[in-house]
Amino acid sequence: MFPKTMNDENFYSKVFAREGISQARSADEHHRSGIRLARQLRWPRAVGLAILFFPIASVLVAQPVNGVWWLLLVGWAFVWPHLAWQLAARSANPYNSEMFNLRADAIMAGVWIGVMGINAMPSAALIMMISMNLIGVGGIRLYGPGVIMTGLTALVSLQLTHVTPDYVSTPLEIGLALPVIVFYPMLFAWLSFHTTSRLVEHKRRLELMSTLDGMTGVFNRRHWEVLLRTEYENCRRYHRSATLLLIDIDHFKSINDTWGHDVGDQAIVAVTRQLQLTLRASDIVGRFGGDEFAVIMSGTTAESAIAAMSRVHERLADLHLPGSPQVKISISVGVAPLTTSMVHYQEWLKAADIALYKAKNAGRNRTEVAA
């Protein structure tokens, strides 16, 4: 009774430990994604606000505002972008901090629209920049509240500053606002392109990692079985021949126990290498288990597959592992040609498995064909 209790405690301790590790990884990934977001917005914000300084300043020159507004404008255009980055980078939750920064951008945009008396071109440039940032990060869900905050803040600042609305922009104000309207979307698009390119490359690597065995570089079992099913269906549909091979390293457990797992890993990689050197590029090699491999040879008869495996046997007989020359590597191979009686690809696989055990029972280091 007591051993069972201890086992239950160990089980639940392991479960809770795994859950804790999973939660820690999730929190760490959330933190990193927040830092990436803040870094991506740092320079667009810095460049955008810096060039917005000039059209806003051209309007303030003609407005009855005191020096405090000029200090606020300089701080907002040239200090705030870097302060926003520091706040996000040093925060325990960078993502939420950057969301706060974007809302602060929307509020300050409303302030300047109000202080400028809703001057058309500078206000349009300001709204364009803030809208692109909000939609680019949070979509309509972030953009909607942001626009409302901008509008309300503009109305409040109009009342507080007693500025008379003047929607008409002078040629100077138009000329200073145009670079913002032209170049900021180009900057935003360029950064979005680079972000998308990185995501596409990251996705490609993940897809590659999900299909390949990490040690050998050949297909893993899950993806290899998908390819086997596809090959089986194509052969049945187009009446093509194909041969399936299951390969097992002889006495692999003894190699691991005697020489260590690093030598066992070398043996796995060596067998993989010999298979790749001997077989055709069109032959599909997969790592089926710890020391077991599988090969799909499309358009190949059993006799041709046996001949190919004979060359592999010969190569392995002369092979010496670096650092462990006394270790001898041999393989047992089961060969199963596809027949019309096989109504499912699993039957094909089972036939190759039976042939493999036949090779093992016959003394190993040999190739046998399914009956």
Short mmCIF file of C-alpha atoms in Angstrom, two decimals:
data_model
loop_
_atom_site.label_atom_id
_atom_site.label_comp_id
_atom_site.label_asym_id
_atom_site.label_seq_id
_atom_site.Cartn_x
_atom_site.Cartn_y
_atom_site.Cartn_z
CA MET A 1 0.00 0.00 0.00
CA PHE A 2 2.77 2.42 0.90
CA PRO A 3 4.71 2.00 -2.33
CA LYS A 4 1.54 2.81 -4.28
CA THR A 5 1.06 6.00 -2.26
CA MET A 6 4.63 7.02 -2.95
CA ASN A 7 4.16 6.30 -6.63
CA ASP A 8 1.02 8.43 -6.73
CA GLU A 9 2.86 11.27 -5.01
CA ASN A 10 5.71 10.99 -7.49
CA PHE A 11 3.24 10.96 -10.36
CA TYR A 12 1.44 14.09 -9.23
CA SER A 13 4.74 15.80 -8.41
CA LYS A 14 5.91 15.16 -11.98
CA VAL A 15 2.61 16.38 -13.41
CA PHE A 16 2.76 19.61 -11.40
CA ALA A 17 6.42 20.06 -12.32
CA ARG A 18 5.61 19.69 -16.04
CA GLU A 19 2.72 22.15 -15.69
CA GLY A 20 5.03 24.61 -13.93
CA ILE A 21 7.64 24.31 -16.67
CA SER A 22 4.96 24.77 -19.33
CA GLN A 23 3.60 27.88 -17.61
CA ALA A 24 7.10 29.31 -17.20
CA ARG A 25 7.84 28.77 -20.90
CA SER A 26 4.53 30.38 -21.84
CA ALA A 27 5.27 33.42 -19.66
CA ASP A 28 8.78 33.66 -21.07
CA GLU A 29 7.48 33.54 -24.66
CA HIS A 30 4.87 36.20 -23.83
CA HIS A 31 7.66 38.42 -22.44
CA ARG A 32 9.82 37.91 -25.55
CA SER A 33 6.92 38.64 -27.89
CA GLY A 34 6.26 41.88 -25.99
CA ILE A 35 9.91 42.91 -26.34
CA ARG A 36 9.81 42.14 -30.07
CA LEU A 37 6.68 44.27 -30.48
CA ALA A 38 8.22 47.20 -28.61
CA ARG A 39 11.42 46.92 -30.66
CA GLN A 40 9.46 46.85 -33.93
CA LEU A 41 7.56 50.02 -32.99
CA ARG A 42 10.51 51.93 -31.54
CA TRP A 43 12.00 53.31 -34.73
CA PRO A 44 8.75 53.89 -36.66
CA ARG A 45 7.53 55.88 -33.67
CA ALA A 46 10.82 57.79 -33.39
CA VAL A 47 11.00 58.63 -37.11
CA GLY A 48 7.30 59.41 -37.43
CA LEU A 49 7.12 61.75 -34.45
CA ALA A 50 10.36 63.47 -35.42
CA ILE A 51 9.05 64.42 -38.88
CA LEU A 52 5.63 65.28 -37.41
CA PHE A 53 7.34 67.87 -35.23
CA PHE A 54 7.75 70.24 -38.18
CA PRO A 55 4.15 70.46 -39.48
CA ILE A 56 2.83 70.73 -35.90
CA ALA A 57 5.41 73.40 -35.07
CA SER A 58 4.48 75.36 -38.22
CA VAL A 59 0.89 75.54 -36.92
CA LEU A 60 1.83 76.40 -33.31
CA VAL A 61 3.87 79.37 -34.49
CA ALA A 62 0.63 81.05 -35.53
CA GLN A 63 -1.34 79.93 -32.45
CA PRO A 64 -1.59 81.85 -29.13
CA VAL A 65 0.07 79.08 -27.06
CA ASN A 66 2.64 79.50 -24.30
CA GLY A 67 6.08 77.95 -23.98
CA VAL A 68 4.84 74.91 -22.05
CA TRP A 69 3.27 73.56 -25.21
CA TRP A 70 6.57 73.95 -27.07
CA LEU A 71 8.41 72.02 -24.35
CA LEU A 72 5.73 69.33 -24.47
CA LEU A 73 6.03 69.13 -28.27
CA VAL A 74 9.81 68.72 -28.16
CA GLY A 75 9.56 66.07 -25.45
CA TRP A 76 6.81 64.20 -27.27
CA ALA A 77 8.56 64.25 -30.67
CA PHE A 78 12.14 63.50 -29.61
CA VAL A 79 12.09 62.00 -26.09
CA TRP A 80 8.87 60.02 -25.84
CA PRO A 81 9.74 57.33 -28.47
CA HIS A 82 12.85 56.32 -26.54
CA LEU A 83 11.12 56.61 -23.17
CA ALA A 84 8.31 54.37 -24.46
CA TRP A 85 10.89 51.77 -25.49
CA GLN A 86 12.55 51.88 -22.06
CA LEU A 87 9.21 51.54 -20.28
CA ALA A 88 8.33 48.46 -22.32
CA ALA A 89 11.81 46.89 -22.19
CA ARG A 90 12.07 47.24 -18.40
CA SER A 91 8.49 46.16 -17.71
CA ALA A 92 7.56 42.77 -16.30
CA ASN A 93 4.91 42.63 -19.04
CA PRO A 94 6.34 44.39 -22.14
CA TYR A 95 3.29 43.61 -24.27
CA ASN A 96 0.86 45.38 -21.92
CA SER A 97 3.32 48.27 -21.58
CA GLU A 98 3.43 48.70 -25.35
CA MET A 99 -0.37 48.64 -25.50
CA PHE A 100 -0.31 51.46 -22.95
CA ASN A 101 2.23 53.33 -25.10
CA LEU A 102 -0.02 53.04 -28.16
CA ARG A 103 -2.99 54.39 -26.21
CA ALA A 104 -0.79 57.24 -24.98
CA ASP A 105 0.10 57.94 -28.64
CA ALA A 106 -3.61 58.13 -29.47
CA ILE A 107 -4.31 60.50 -26.58
CA MET A 108 -1.39 62.77 -27.45
CA ALA A 109 -2.49 62.82 -31.09
CA GLY A 110 -5.83 64.19 -29.90
CA VAL A 111 -4.06 66.80 -27.80
CA TRP A 112 -2.08 68.12 -30.76
CA ILE A 113 -5.09 68.05 -33.08
CA GLY A 114 -6.95 70.22 -30.58
CA VAL A 115 -4.04 72.56 -29.97
CA MET A 116 -3.63 73.01 -33.75
CA GLY A 117 -7.32 73.93 -34.07
CA ILE A 118 -7.92 70.78 -36.19
CA ASN A 119 -5.67 72.10 -38.96
CA ALA A 120 -6.43 69.80 -41.90
CA MET A 121 -3.09 68.54 -43.28
CA PRO A 122 -1.05 68.16 -40.05
CA SER A 123 -4.09 66.58 -38.36
CA ALA A 124 -4.54 64.17 -41.27
CA ALA A 125 -0.85 63.19 -41.14
CA LEU A 126 -1.06 62.64 -37.38
CA ILE A 127 -4.24 60.55 -37.62
CA MET A 128 -2.73 58.51 -40.47
CA MET A 129 0.36 57.61 -38.46
CA ILE A 130 -1.49 56.76 -35.25
CA SER A 131 -4.11 54.74 -37.16
CA MET A 132 -1.46 52.67 -38.96
CA ASN A 133 0.23 51.85 -35.66
CA LEU A 134 -3.02 50.91 -33.91
CA ILE A 135 -4.39 48.79 -36.75
CA GLY A 136 -1.01 47.21 -37.49
CA VAL A 137 -0.65 46.00 -33.90
CA GLY A 138 -4.17 45.35 -32.64
CA GLY A 139 -6.55 45.58 -35.60
CA ILE A 140 -10.00 47.13 -35.20
CA ARG A 141 -10.16 46.07 -31.55
CA LEU A 142 -7.33 48.45 -30.69
CA TYR A 143 -8.07 51.01 -33.38
CA GLY A 144 -11.69 51.65 -32.33
CA PRO A 145 -10.95 52.69 -28.72
CA GLY A 146 -7.86 54.56 -29.92
CA VAL A 147 -9.85 56.71 -32.35
CA ILE A 148 -12.44 57.46 -29.66
CA MET A 149 -9.69 58.55 -27.25
CA THR A 150 -8.14 60.74 -29.96
CA GLY A 151 -11.44 62.42 -30.75
CA LEU A 152 -12.39 63.04 -27.13
CA THR A 153 -8.94 64.37 -26.29
CA ALA A 154 -9.06 66.72 -29.30
CA LEU A 155 -12.38 68.17 -28.11
CA VAL A 156 -11.12 68.60 -24.54
CA SER A 157 -7.87 70.26 -25.63
CA LEU A 158 -9.83 72.63 -27.89
CA GLN A 159 -11.88 73.74 -24.89
CA LEU A 160 -8.91 74.07 -22.55
CA THR A 161 -6.70 76.02 -24.95
CA HIS A 162 -9.52 78.23 -26.33
CA VAL A 163 -8.03 77.81 -29.80
CA THR A 164 -10.37 78.74 -32.62
CA PRO A 165 -10.78 75.85 -35.08
CA ASP A 166 -9.12 76.60 -38.42
CA TYR A 167 -9.26 73.76 -40.88
CA VAL A 168 -7.41 75.48 -43.72
CA SER A 169 -3.71 74.65 -44.08
CA THR A 170 -1.17 77.06 -45.48
CA PRO A 171 1.18 75.99 -48.29
CA LEU A 172 3.98 75.70 -45.72
CA GLU A 173 1.90 73.44 -43.47
CA ILE A 174 0.89 71.32 -46.45
CA GLY A 175 4.49 71.03 -47.62
CA LEU A 176 5.70 69.96 -44.18
CA ALA A 177 2.86 67.44 -43.70
CA LEU A 178 3.23 65.78 -47.11
CA PRO A 179 6.52 63.98 -46.27
CA VAL A 180 4.78 62.35 -43.30
CA ILE A 181 1.87 61.19 -45.45
CA VAL A 182 4.20 59.89 -48.19
CA PHE A 183 7.17 58.42 -46.34
CA TYR A 184 5.67 57.01 -43.12
CA PRO A 185 3.49 54.44 -44.95
CA MET A 186 6.58 53.44 -46.93
CA LEU A 187 8.57 53.00 -43.70
CA PHE A 188 5.74 51.05 -42.08
CA ALA A 189 5.37 48.83 -45.17
CA TRP A 190 9.13 48.18 -45.31
CA LEU A 191 9.21 47.13 -41.64
CA SER A 192 6.09 45.00 -42.14
CA PHE A 193 7.76 43.31 -45.10
CA HIS A 194 10.81 42.41 -43.03
CA THR A 195 8.62 41.15 -40.20
CA THR A 196 6.60 39.02 -42.62
CA SER A 197 9.78 37.66 -44.20
CA ARG A 198 11.10 36.62 -40.80
CA LEU A 199 7.79 34.95 -39.94
CA VAL A 200 7.75 33.06 -43.24
CA GLU A 201 11.32 31.86 -42.68
CA HIS A 202 10.48 30.90 -39.09
CA LYS A 203 7.44 28.96 -40.29
CA ARG A 204 9.54 27.20 -42.93
CA ARG A 205 12.08 26.15 -40.31
CA LEU A 206 9.35 24.89 -37.98
CA GLU A 207 7.78 22.88 -40.80
CA LEU A 208 11.19 21.44 -41.63
CA MET A 209 11.85 20.60 -37.98
CA SER A 210 8.45 18.90 -37.73
CA THR A 211 9.26 16.53 -40.62
CA LEU A 212 12.94 15.69 -40.02
CA ASP A 213 14.74 13.65 -37.41
CA GLY A 214 17.03 15.94 -35.44
CA MET A 215 20.00 13.57 -35.23
CA THR A 216 20.15 12.11 -38.73
CA GLY A 217 18.41 14.68 -40.91
CA VAL A 218 16.19 12.06 -42.57
CA PHE A 219 12.39 12.08 -42.24
CA ASN A 220 10.92 11.32 -38.83
CA ARG A 221 8.46 8.46 -38.43
CA ARG A 222 5.29 10.59 -38.43
CA HIS A 223 6.11 12.34 -41.71
CA TRP A 224 7.60 9.21 -43.26
CA GLU A 225 4.33 7.33 -42.68
CA VAL A 226 2.46 10.15 -44.41
CA LEU A 227 4.77 9.70 -47.40
CA LEU A 228 4.30 5.92 -47.23
CA ARG A 229 0.52 6.27 -47.35
CA THR A 230 0.82 8.66 -50.31
CA GLU A 231 3.15 6.28 -52.16
CA TYR A 232 0.86 3.34 -51.50
CA GLU A 233 -2.17 5.21 -52.87
CA ASN A 234 -0.26 6.40 -55.96
CA CYS A 235 1.05 2.91 -56.71
CA ARG A 236 -2.44 1.45 -56.42
CA ARG A 237 -3.94 4.17 -58.60
CA TYR A 238 -1.29 4.18 -61.34
CA HIS A 239 -0.29 0.48 -61.09
CA ARG A 240 3.32 1.27 -60.21
CA SER A 241 5.78 -1.02 -58.45
CA ALA A 242 7.49 -0.09 -55.19
CA THR A 243 9.44 -1.84 -52.46
CA LEU A 244 9.50 -1.15 -48.75
CA LEU A 245 12.53 -1.76 -46.52
CA LEU A 246 12.79 -1.93 -42.74
CA ILE A 247 16.36 -1.79 -41.42
CA ASP A 248 17.57 -2.49 -37.90
CA ILE A 249 21.08 -2.02 -36.49
CA ASP A 250 22.27 -5.36 -35.11
CA HIS A 251 23.00 -5.59 -31.38
CA PHE A 252 22.48 -1.85 -30.96
CA LYS A 253 21.64 -2.15 -27.25
CA SER A 254 24.94 -3.96 -26.71
CA ILE A 255 26.80 -1.13 -28.47
CA ASN A 256 25.12 1.43 -26.20
CA ASP A 257 25.73 -0.59 -23.03
CA THR A 258 29.37 -1.42 -23.87
CA TRP A 259 30.65 1.75 -25.54
CA GLY A 260 28.20 4.41 -24.43
CA HIS A 261 25.36 6.33 -26.01
CA ASP A 262 27.70 8.68 -27.88
CA VAL A 263 29.10 5.73 -29.83
CA GLY A 264 25.54 4.48 -30.36
CA ASP A 265 24.65 7.87 -31.84
CA GLN A 266 27.69 7.66 -34.11
CA ALA A 267 26.51 4.26 -35.31
CA ILE A 268 23.04 5.64 -36.13
CA VAL A 269 24.53 8.54 -38.07
CA ALA A 270 26.96 6.21 -39.87
CA VAL A 271 24.19 3.90 -41.04
CA THR A 272 22.18 6.90 -42.21
CA ARG A 273 25.16 8.17 -44.15
CA GLN A 274 25.72 4.82 -45.87
CA LEU A 275 22.06 4.59 -46.83
CA GLN A 276 22.15 8.09 -48.33
CA LEU A 277 25.36 7.33 -50.26
CA THR A 278 24.04 4.05 -51.66
CA LEU A 279 20.38 4.73 -52.39
CA ARG A 280 18.93 7.02 -55.02
CA ALA A 281 17.92 10.59 -54.28
CA SER A 282 14.30 9.61 -55.00
CA ASP A 283 14.31 6.87 -52.35
CA ILE A 284 12.58 8.07 -49.16
CA VAL A 285 14.60 7.32 -46.03
CA GLY A 286 13.09 7.74 -42.57
CA ARG A 287 14.16 7.02 -39.03
CA PHE A 288 11.48 4.64 -37.83
CA GLY A 289 12.63 4.21 -34.25
CA GLY A 290 15.71 4.42 -32.07
CA ASP A 291 17.91 2.13 -34.18
CA GLU A 292 15.43 1.33 -36.93
CA PHE A 293 15.15 2.88 -40.38
CA ALA A 294 12.62 2.58 -43.18
CA VAL A 295 13.01 3.18 -46.90
CA ILE A 296 10.46 3.57 -49.68
CA MET A 297 11.93 2.66 -53.06
CA SER A 298 9.48 3.77 -55.73
CA GLY A 299 9.52 1.97 -59.07
CA THR A 300 11.90 -0.65 -57.68
CA THR A 301 11.62 -4.44 -57.61
CA ALA A 302 12.59 -6.59 -54.64
CA GLU A 303 15.67 -7.83 -56.54
CA SER A 304 16.95 -4.28 -57.09
CA ALA A 305 16.32 -3.43 -53.45
CA ILE A 306 18.28 -6.51 -52.33
CA ALA A 307 21.18 -5.52 -54.60
CA ALA A 308 21.21 -2.02 -53.10
CA MET A 309 21.23 -3.44 -49.57
CA SER A 310 24.10 -5.77 -50.50
CA ARG A 311 26.19 -2.71 -51.28
CA VAL A 312 25.23 -1.20 -47.90
CA HIS A 313 26.27 -4.43 -46.13
CA GLU A 314 29.64 -4.28 -47.90
CA ARG A 315 30.18 -0.63 -46.98
CA LEU A 316 29.35 -1.25 -43.34
CA ALA A 317 31.70 -4.25 -43.17
CA ASP A 318 34.63 -1.92 -43.97
CA LEU A 319 33.39 0.94 -41.79
CA HIS A 320 35.17 2.03 -38.61
CA LEU A 321 33.73 4.64 -36.29
CA PRO A 322 36.10 7.51 -35.44
CA GLY A 323 37.40 7.00 -31.91
CA SER A 324 35.92 3.48 -31.70
CA PRO A 325 37.49 1.46 -34.54
CA GLN A 326 36.81 -1.84 -32.76
CA VAL A 327 33.04 -1.39 -33.00
CA LYS A 328 31.56 -3.37 -35.87
CA ILE A 329 28.28 -2.26 -37.36
CA SER A 330 25.92 -4.51 -39.27
CA ILE A 331 22.26 -4.32 -40.18
CA SER A 332 19.33 -6.64 -40.70
CA VAL A 333 16.96 -5.75 -43.51
CA GLY A 334 13.39 -6.75 -44.28
CA VAL A 335 12.23 -6.24 -47.87
CA ALA A 336 8.57 -6.17 -48.91
CA PRO A 337 7.48 -5.47 -52.49
CA LEU A 338 4.00 -4.01 -52.87
CA THR A 339 1.46 -6.61 -54.00
CA THR A 340 -2.14 -6.35 -55.17
CA SER A 341 -3.32 -8.35 -52.16
CA MET A 342 -2.36 -5.55 -49.77
CA VAL A 343 -5.52 -3.51 -49.19
CA HIS A 344 -3.93 -1.06 -46.74
CA TYR A 345 -0.50 0.48 -46.44
CA GLN A 346 -0.23 -0.98 -42.91
CA GLU A 347 -0.26 -4.46 -44.48
CA TRP A 348 2.73 -3.43 -46.59
CA LEU A 349 4.50 -2.22 -43.49
CA LYS A 350 3.60 -5.41 -41.62
CA ALA A 351 5.06 -7.53 -44.42
CA ALA A 352 8.37 -5.63 -44.21
CA ASP A 353 8.36 -6.03 -40.42
CA ILE A 354 7.88 -9.81 -40.73
CA ALA A 355 10.77 -9.96 -43.22
CA LEU A 356 12.95 -7.98 -40.81
CA TYR A 357 12.30 -10.44 -37.97
CA LYS A 358 13.03 -13.24 -40.40
CA ALA A 359 16.47 -11.69 -41.05
CA LYS A 360 17.11 -11.35 -37.32
CA ASN A 361 16.11 -14.93 -36.58
CA ALA A 362 18.30 -16.17 -39.43
CA GLY A 363 21.44 -14.78 -37.78
CA ARG A 364 21.30 -11.01 -38.52
CA ASN A 365 23.59 -9.07 -40.89
CA ARG A 366 21.46 -10.14 -43.82
CA THR A 367 18.53 -9.18 -46.04
CA GLU A 368 15.32 -11.19 -46.23
CA VAL A 369 12.27 -10.78 -48.46
CA ALA A 370 8.68 -11.10 -47.34
CA ALA A 371 7.02 -14.31 -48.46
#
